[in-house]
Short mmCIF file of C-alpha atoms in Angstrom, two decimals:
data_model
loop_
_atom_site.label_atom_id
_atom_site.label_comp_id
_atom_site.label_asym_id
_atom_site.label_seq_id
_atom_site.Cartn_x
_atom_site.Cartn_y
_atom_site.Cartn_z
CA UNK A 1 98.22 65.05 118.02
CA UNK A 2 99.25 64.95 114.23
CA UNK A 3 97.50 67.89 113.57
CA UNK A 4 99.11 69.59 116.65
CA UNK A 5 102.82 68.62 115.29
CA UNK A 6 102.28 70.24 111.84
CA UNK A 7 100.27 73.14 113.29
CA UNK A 8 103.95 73.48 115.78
CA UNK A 9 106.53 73.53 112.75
CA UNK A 10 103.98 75.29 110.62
CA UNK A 11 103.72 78.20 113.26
CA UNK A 12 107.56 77.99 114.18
CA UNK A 13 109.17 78.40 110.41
CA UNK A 14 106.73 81.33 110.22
CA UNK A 15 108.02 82.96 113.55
CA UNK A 16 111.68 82.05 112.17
CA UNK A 17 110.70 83.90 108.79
CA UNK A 18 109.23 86.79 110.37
CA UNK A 19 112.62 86.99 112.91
CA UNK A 20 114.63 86.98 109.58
CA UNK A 21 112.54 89.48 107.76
CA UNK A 22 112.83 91.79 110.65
CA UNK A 23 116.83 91.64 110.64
CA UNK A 24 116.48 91.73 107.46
CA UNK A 25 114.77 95.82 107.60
CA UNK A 26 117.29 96.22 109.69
CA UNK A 27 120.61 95.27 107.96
CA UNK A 28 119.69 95.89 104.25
CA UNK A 29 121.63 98.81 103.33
CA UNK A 30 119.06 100.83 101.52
CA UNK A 31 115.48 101.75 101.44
CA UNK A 32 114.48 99.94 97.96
CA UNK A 33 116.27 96.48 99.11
CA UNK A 34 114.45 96.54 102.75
CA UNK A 35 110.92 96.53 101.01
CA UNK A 36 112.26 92.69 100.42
CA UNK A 37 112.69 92.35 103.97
CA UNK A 38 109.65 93.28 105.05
CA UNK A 39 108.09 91.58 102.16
CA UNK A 40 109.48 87.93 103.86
CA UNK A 41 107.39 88.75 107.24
CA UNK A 42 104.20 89.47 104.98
CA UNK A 43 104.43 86.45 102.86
CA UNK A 44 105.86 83.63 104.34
CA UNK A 45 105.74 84.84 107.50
CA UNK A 46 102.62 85.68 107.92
CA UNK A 47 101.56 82.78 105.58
CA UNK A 48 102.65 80.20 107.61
CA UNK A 49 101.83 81.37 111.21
CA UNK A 50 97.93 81.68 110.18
CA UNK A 51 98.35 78.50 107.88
CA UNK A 52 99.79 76.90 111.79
CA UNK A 53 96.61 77.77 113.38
CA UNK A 54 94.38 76.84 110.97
CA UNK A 55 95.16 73.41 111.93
CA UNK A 56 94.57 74.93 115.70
CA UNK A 57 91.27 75.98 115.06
CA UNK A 58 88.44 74.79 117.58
CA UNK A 59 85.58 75.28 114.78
CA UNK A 60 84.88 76.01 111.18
CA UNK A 61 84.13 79.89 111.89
CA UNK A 62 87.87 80.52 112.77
CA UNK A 63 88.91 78.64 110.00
CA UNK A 64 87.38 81.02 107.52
CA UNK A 65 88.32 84.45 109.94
CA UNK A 66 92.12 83.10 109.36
CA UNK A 67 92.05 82.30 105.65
CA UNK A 68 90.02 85.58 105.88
CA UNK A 69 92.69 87.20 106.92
CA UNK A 70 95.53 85.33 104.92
CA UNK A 71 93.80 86.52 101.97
CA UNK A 72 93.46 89.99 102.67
CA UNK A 73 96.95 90.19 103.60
CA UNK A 74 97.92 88.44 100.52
CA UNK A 75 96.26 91.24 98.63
CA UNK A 76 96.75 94.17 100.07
CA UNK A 77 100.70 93.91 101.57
CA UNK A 78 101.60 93.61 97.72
CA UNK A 79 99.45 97.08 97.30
CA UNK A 80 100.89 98.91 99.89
CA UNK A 81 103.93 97.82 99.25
CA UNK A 82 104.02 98.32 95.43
CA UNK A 83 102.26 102.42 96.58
CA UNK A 84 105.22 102.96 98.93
CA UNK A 85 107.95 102.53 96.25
CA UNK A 86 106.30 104.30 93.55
CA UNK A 87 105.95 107.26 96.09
CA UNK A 88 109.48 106.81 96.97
CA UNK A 89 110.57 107.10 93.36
CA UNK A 90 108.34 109.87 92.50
CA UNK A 91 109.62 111.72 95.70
CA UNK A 92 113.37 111.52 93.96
CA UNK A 93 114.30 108.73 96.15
CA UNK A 94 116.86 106.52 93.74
CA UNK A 95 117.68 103.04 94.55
CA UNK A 96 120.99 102.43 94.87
CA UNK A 97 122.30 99.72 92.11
CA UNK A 98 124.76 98.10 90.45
CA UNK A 99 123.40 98.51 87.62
CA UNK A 100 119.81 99.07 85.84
CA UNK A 101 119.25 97.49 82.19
CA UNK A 102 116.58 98.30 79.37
CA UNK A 103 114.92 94.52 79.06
CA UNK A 104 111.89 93.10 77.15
CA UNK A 105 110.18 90.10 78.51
CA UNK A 106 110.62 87.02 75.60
CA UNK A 107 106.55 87.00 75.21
CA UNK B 1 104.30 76.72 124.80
CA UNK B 2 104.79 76.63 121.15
CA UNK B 3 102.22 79.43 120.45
CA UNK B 4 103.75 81.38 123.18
CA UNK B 5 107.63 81.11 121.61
CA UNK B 6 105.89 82.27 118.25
CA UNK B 7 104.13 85.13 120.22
CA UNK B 8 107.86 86.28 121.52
CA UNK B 9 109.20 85.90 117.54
CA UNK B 10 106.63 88.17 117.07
CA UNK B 11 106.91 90.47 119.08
CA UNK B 12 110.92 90.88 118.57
CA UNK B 13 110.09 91.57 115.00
CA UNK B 14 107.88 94.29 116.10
CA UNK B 15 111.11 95.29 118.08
CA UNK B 16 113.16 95.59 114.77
CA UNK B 17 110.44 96.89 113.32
CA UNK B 18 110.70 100.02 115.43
CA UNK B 19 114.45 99.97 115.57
CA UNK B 20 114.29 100.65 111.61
CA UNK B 21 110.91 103.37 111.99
CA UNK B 22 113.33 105.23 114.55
CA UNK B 23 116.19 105.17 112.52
CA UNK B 24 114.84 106.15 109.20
CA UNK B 25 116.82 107.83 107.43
CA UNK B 26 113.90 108.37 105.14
CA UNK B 27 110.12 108.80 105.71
CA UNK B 28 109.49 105.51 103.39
CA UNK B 29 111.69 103.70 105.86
CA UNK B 30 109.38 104.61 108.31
CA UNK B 31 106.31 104.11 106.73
CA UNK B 32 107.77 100.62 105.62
CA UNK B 33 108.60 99.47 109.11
CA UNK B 34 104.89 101.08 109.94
CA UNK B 35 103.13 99.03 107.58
CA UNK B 36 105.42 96.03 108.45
CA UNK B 37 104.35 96.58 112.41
CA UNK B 38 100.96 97.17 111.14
CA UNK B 39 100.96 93.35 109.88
CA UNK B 40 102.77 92.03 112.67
CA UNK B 41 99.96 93.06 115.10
CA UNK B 42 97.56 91.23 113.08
CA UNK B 43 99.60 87.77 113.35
CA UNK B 44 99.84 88.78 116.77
CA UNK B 45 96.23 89.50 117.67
CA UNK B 46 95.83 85.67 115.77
CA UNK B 47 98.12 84.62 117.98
CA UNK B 48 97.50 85.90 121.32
CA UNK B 49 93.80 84.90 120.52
CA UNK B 50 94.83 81.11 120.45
CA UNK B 51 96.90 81.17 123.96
CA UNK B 52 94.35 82.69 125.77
CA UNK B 53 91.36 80.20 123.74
CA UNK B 54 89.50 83.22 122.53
CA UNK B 55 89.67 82.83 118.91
CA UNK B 56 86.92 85.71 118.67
CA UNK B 57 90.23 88.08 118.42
CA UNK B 58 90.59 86.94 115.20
CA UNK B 59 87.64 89.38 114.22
CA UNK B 60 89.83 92.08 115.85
CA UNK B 61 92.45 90.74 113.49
CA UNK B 62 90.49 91.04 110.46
CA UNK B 63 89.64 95.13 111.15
CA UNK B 64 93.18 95.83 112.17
CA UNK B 65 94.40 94.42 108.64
CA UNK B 66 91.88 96.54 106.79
CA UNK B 67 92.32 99.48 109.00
CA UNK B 68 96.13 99.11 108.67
CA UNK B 69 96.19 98.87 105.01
CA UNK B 70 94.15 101.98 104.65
CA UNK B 71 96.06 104.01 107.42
CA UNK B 72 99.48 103.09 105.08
CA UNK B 73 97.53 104.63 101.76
CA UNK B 74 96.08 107.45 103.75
CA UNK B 75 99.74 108.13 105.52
CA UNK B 76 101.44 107.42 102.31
CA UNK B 77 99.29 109.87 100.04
CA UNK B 78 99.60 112.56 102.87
CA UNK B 79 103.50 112.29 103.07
CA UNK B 80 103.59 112.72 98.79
CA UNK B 81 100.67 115.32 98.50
CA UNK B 82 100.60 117.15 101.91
CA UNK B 83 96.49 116.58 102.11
CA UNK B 84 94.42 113.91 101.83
CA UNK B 85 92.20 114.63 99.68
CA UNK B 86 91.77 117.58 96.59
CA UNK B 87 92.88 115.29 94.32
CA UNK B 88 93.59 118.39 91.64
CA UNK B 89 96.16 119.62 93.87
CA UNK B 90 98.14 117.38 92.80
CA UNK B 91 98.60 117.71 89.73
CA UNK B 92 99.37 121.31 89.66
CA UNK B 93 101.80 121.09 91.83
CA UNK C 1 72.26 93.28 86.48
CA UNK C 2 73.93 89.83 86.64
CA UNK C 3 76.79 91.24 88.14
CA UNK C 4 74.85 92.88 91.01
CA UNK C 5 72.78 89.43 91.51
CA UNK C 6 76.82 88.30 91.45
CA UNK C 7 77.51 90.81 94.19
CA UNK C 8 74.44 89.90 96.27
CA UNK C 9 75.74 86.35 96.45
CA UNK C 10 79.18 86.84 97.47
CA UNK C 11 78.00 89.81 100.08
CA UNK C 12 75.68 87.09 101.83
CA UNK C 13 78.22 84.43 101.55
CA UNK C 14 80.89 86.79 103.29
CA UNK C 15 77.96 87.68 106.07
CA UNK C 16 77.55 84.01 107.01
CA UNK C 17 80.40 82.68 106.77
CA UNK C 18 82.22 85.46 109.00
CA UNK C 19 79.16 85.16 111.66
CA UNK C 20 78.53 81.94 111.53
CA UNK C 21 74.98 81.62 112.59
CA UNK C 22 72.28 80.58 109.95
CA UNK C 23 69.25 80.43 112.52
CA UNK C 24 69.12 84.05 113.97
CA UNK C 25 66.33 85.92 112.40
CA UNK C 26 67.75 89.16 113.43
CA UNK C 27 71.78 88.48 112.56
CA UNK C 28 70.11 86.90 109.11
CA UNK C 29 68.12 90.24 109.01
CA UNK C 30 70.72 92.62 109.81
CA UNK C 31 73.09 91.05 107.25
CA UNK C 32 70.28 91.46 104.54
CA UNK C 33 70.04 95.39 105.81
CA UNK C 34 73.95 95.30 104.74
CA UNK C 35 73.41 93.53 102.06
CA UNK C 36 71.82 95.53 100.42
CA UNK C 37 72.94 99.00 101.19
CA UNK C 38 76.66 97.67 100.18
CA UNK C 39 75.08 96.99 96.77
CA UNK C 40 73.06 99.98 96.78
CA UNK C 41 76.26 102.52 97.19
CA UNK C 42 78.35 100.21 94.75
CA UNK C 43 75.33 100.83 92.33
CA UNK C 44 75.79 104.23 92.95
CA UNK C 45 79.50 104.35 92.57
CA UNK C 46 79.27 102.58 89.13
CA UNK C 47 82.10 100.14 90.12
CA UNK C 48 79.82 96.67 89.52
CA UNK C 49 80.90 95.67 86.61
CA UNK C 50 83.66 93.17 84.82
CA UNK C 51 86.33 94.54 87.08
CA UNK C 52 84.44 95.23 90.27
CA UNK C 53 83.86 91.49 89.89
CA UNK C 54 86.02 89.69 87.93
CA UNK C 55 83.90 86.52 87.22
CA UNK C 56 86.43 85.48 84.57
CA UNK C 57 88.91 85.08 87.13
CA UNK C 58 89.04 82.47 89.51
CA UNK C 59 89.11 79.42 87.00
CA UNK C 60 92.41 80.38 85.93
CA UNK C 61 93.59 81.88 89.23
CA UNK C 62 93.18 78.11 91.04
CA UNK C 63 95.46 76.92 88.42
CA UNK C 64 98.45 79.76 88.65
CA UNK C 65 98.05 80.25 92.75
CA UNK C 66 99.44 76.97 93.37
CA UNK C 67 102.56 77.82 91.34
CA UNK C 68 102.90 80.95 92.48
CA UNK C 69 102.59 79.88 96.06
CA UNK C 70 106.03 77.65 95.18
CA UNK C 71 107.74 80.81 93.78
CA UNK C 72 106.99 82.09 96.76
CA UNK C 73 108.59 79.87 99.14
CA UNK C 74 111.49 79.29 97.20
CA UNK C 75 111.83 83.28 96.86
CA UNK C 76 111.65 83.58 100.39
CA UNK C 77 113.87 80.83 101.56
CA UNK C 78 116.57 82.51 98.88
CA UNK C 79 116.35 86.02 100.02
CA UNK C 80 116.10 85.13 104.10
CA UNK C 81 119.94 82.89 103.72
CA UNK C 82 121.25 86.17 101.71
CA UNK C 83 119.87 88.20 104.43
CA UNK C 84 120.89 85.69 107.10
CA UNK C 85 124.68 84.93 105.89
CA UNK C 86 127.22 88.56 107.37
CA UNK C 87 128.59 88.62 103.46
CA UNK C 88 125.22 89.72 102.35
CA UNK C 89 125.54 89.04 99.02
CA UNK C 90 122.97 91.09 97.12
CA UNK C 91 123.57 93.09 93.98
CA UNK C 92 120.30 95.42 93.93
CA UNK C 93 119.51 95.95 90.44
CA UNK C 94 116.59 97.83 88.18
CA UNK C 95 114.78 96.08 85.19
CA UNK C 96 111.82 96.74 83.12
CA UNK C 97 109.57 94.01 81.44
CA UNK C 98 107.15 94.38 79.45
CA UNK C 99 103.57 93.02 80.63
CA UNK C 100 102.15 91.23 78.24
CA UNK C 101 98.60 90.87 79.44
CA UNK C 102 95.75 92.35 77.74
CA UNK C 103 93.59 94.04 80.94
CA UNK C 104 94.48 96.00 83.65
CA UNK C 105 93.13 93.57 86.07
CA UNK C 106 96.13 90.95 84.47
CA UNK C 107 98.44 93.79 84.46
CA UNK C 108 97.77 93.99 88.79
CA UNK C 109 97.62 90.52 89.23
CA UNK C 110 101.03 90.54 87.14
CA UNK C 111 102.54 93.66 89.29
CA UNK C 112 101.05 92.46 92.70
CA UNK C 113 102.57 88.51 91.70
CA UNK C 114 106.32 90.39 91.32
CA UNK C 115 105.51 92.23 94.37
CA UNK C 116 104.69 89.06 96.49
CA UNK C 117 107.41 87.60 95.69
CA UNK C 118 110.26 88.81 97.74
CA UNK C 119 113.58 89.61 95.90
CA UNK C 120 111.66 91.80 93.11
CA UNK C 121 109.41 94.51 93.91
CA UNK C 122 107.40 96.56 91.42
CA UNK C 123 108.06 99.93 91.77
CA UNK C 124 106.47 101.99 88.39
CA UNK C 125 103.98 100.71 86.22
CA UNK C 126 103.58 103.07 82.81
CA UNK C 127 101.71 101.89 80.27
CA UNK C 128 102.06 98.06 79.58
CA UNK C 129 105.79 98.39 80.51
CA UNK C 130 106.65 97.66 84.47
CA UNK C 131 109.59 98.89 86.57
CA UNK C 132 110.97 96.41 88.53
CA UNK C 133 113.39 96.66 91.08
CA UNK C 134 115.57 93.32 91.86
CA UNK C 135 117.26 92.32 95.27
CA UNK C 136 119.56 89.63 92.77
CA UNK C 137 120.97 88.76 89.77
CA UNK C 138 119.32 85.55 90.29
CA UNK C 139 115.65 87.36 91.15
CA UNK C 140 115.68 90.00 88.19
CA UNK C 141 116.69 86.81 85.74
CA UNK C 142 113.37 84.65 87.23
CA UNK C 143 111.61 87.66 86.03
CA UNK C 144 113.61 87.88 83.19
CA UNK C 145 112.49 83.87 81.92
CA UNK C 146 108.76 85.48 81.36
CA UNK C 147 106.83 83.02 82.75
CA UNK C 148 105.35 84.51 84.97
CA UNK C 149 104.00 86.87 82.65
CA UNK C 150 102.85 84.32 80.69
CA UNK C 151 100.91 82.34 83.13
CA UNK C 152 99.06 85.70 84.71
CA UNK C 153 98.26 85.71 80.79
CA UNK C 154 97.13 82.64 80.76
CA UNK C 155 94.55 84.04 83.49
CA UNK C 156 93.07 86.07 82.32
CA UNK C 157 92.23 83.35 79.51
CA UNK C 158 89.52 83.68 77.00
CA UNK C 159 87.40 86.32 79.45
#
């Protein structure tokens, strides 16, 4: 029953994540700031909704398939995400800013 | 009942998903609401495979991420080379 | 070789824990067949080696995952009220950092870590410099602070 609770809100705030990131492609005025609107539905949103049924799951197999596939997302949305701006910027695309600064990292 | 309101959430970001793939303007928006669809069907495949008690989808889940992931390289190579492979190509050009 | 002995073992521990069954001579069997033609092309390939399989890795990654799971959530939570509230109040802005880590494999981790985390994305890498483009004042400054790029360091440890 517990487990069923936090499996509900766990799944929920993911759906409600994924909703925003979707508006969020939508309404974002240009191409470089909707990559962060998609990037909500493959993080958290897809983070929590698997993380949800985990606590769902009927046996140990499906336990691994979902963090299976929680990992793989994990590592690959980053990838294709970080390939489709660089091809954007190499294909002249320019993101449209307020302003871009020259900055070194303290380390 | 739960499960079945997160399927719907899922499903209307699919919705938006292909609201921003038809409007573009560019092909990057496209590919970006592609690849975000692509991700979605996975969660929803999960998903789906939990209302109906057939958590065995979840092996269908696992293929469509890899297959998705590679179809967004492949597409996204194609759309900045024009082929998909000759990799010298590219650098003449 | 230890790297392929390396491979072996995580191959079969992928192949039973994503079937399942321990007792079935000829799912046992066929995952052996796999086994070892996976290992055979990677031999072929020459990609089993320190970066094909990153044994220095996971020590340091079950320390930073943890925090970077936080960042996470608290860059999500930030960037779905800006996206949420009809001002949207986002000032899209370029940086670049400098990564401070000494392989590549630190360098990705360090690129894919920005990428994850929603309000920055990483959108050129040249060199040990990385182009980052920020949703937020407030997102390009995290970035900014360094850490970060010093605990991805810090994971790549004494490899």
């Amino acid at each position: 029953m517990i487990l069923e609770i936090v499996s509900s809100v766990l799944v929920i705030a993911g759906a409600i994540f994924a909703v925003i990131g979707g508006i969020g492609i939508v309404r974002l005025p240009d191409f470089f700031s909707r990559i962060h609107g998609a990037g909500i539905t493959d993080t958290l949103g897809a983070g929590l909704i698997l993380t949800g049924l985990m606590f769902l799951s009927p046996e140990w197999t499906v336990t691994v398939k979902l963090v299976a596939i929680l990992v793989l997302l994990w590592i690959t949305s980053p990838t294709a995400t970080h390939a489709l701006a660089n091809a954007a910027l190499e294909t002249g695309l320019r993101p449209d800013v307020d302003e871009t600064e020259e900055a070194t990292s303290s380390s | 009942m739960i499960l079945a309101a997160a399927v719907a959430a899922i499903i209307v970001t699919m919705g938006l998903a292909l609201v921003r793939a038809g409007k573009g303007p560019t092909v990057f928006d496209r590919i970006l609401a592609l690849n975000m669809f692509g991700t979605k069907t996975v969660l929803l495949i999960a998903a789906i495979g939990f209302v109906t008690g057939r958590p065995h989808f979840l092996d269908v889940g696992l293929l469509y991420a890899l297959i998705n992931f590679i179809g967004v390289i492949a597409v996204l190579r194609f759309s900045k080379y024009g082929n998909f492979a000759d990799p010298d190509r590219e650098r003449t050009s | 070789m230890t790297y392929a002995a390396g491979l072996v073992a995580i191959l079969a521990a992928v192949w039973l824990l994503l079937s399942g069954y321990f007792d079935k001579p000829l799912l046992l069997g066929l995952g052996a067949v796999s086994v070892a033609l996976v290992v055979f092309i990677s031999l072929r390939m020459r990609i089993v080696d320190d970066e094909g399989l990153p044994v220095q890795l996971p020590a340091g990654l079950v320390r930073y995952l943890p925090w970077l799971v936080v960042e996470i959530v608290k860059a999500n939570v930030d960037v779905a009220l800006r996206i949420l509230r009809p001002s949207l109040p986002i000032r899209p802005r370029v940086i670049r950092v400098r990564a401070g880590q000494r392989t590549d494999v630190g360098r990705v981790i360090y690129a894919n870590s920005i990428t994850l985390t929603p309000g920055t994305v990483t959108i050129d890498t040249e060199g040990d410099h990385i182009t980052i483009h920020a949703l937020t004042e407030e997102a390009a400054a995290g970035v900014l602070t360094g850490e970060m790029d010093r605990r991805v360091a810090r994971v790549e440890g004494r490899g």
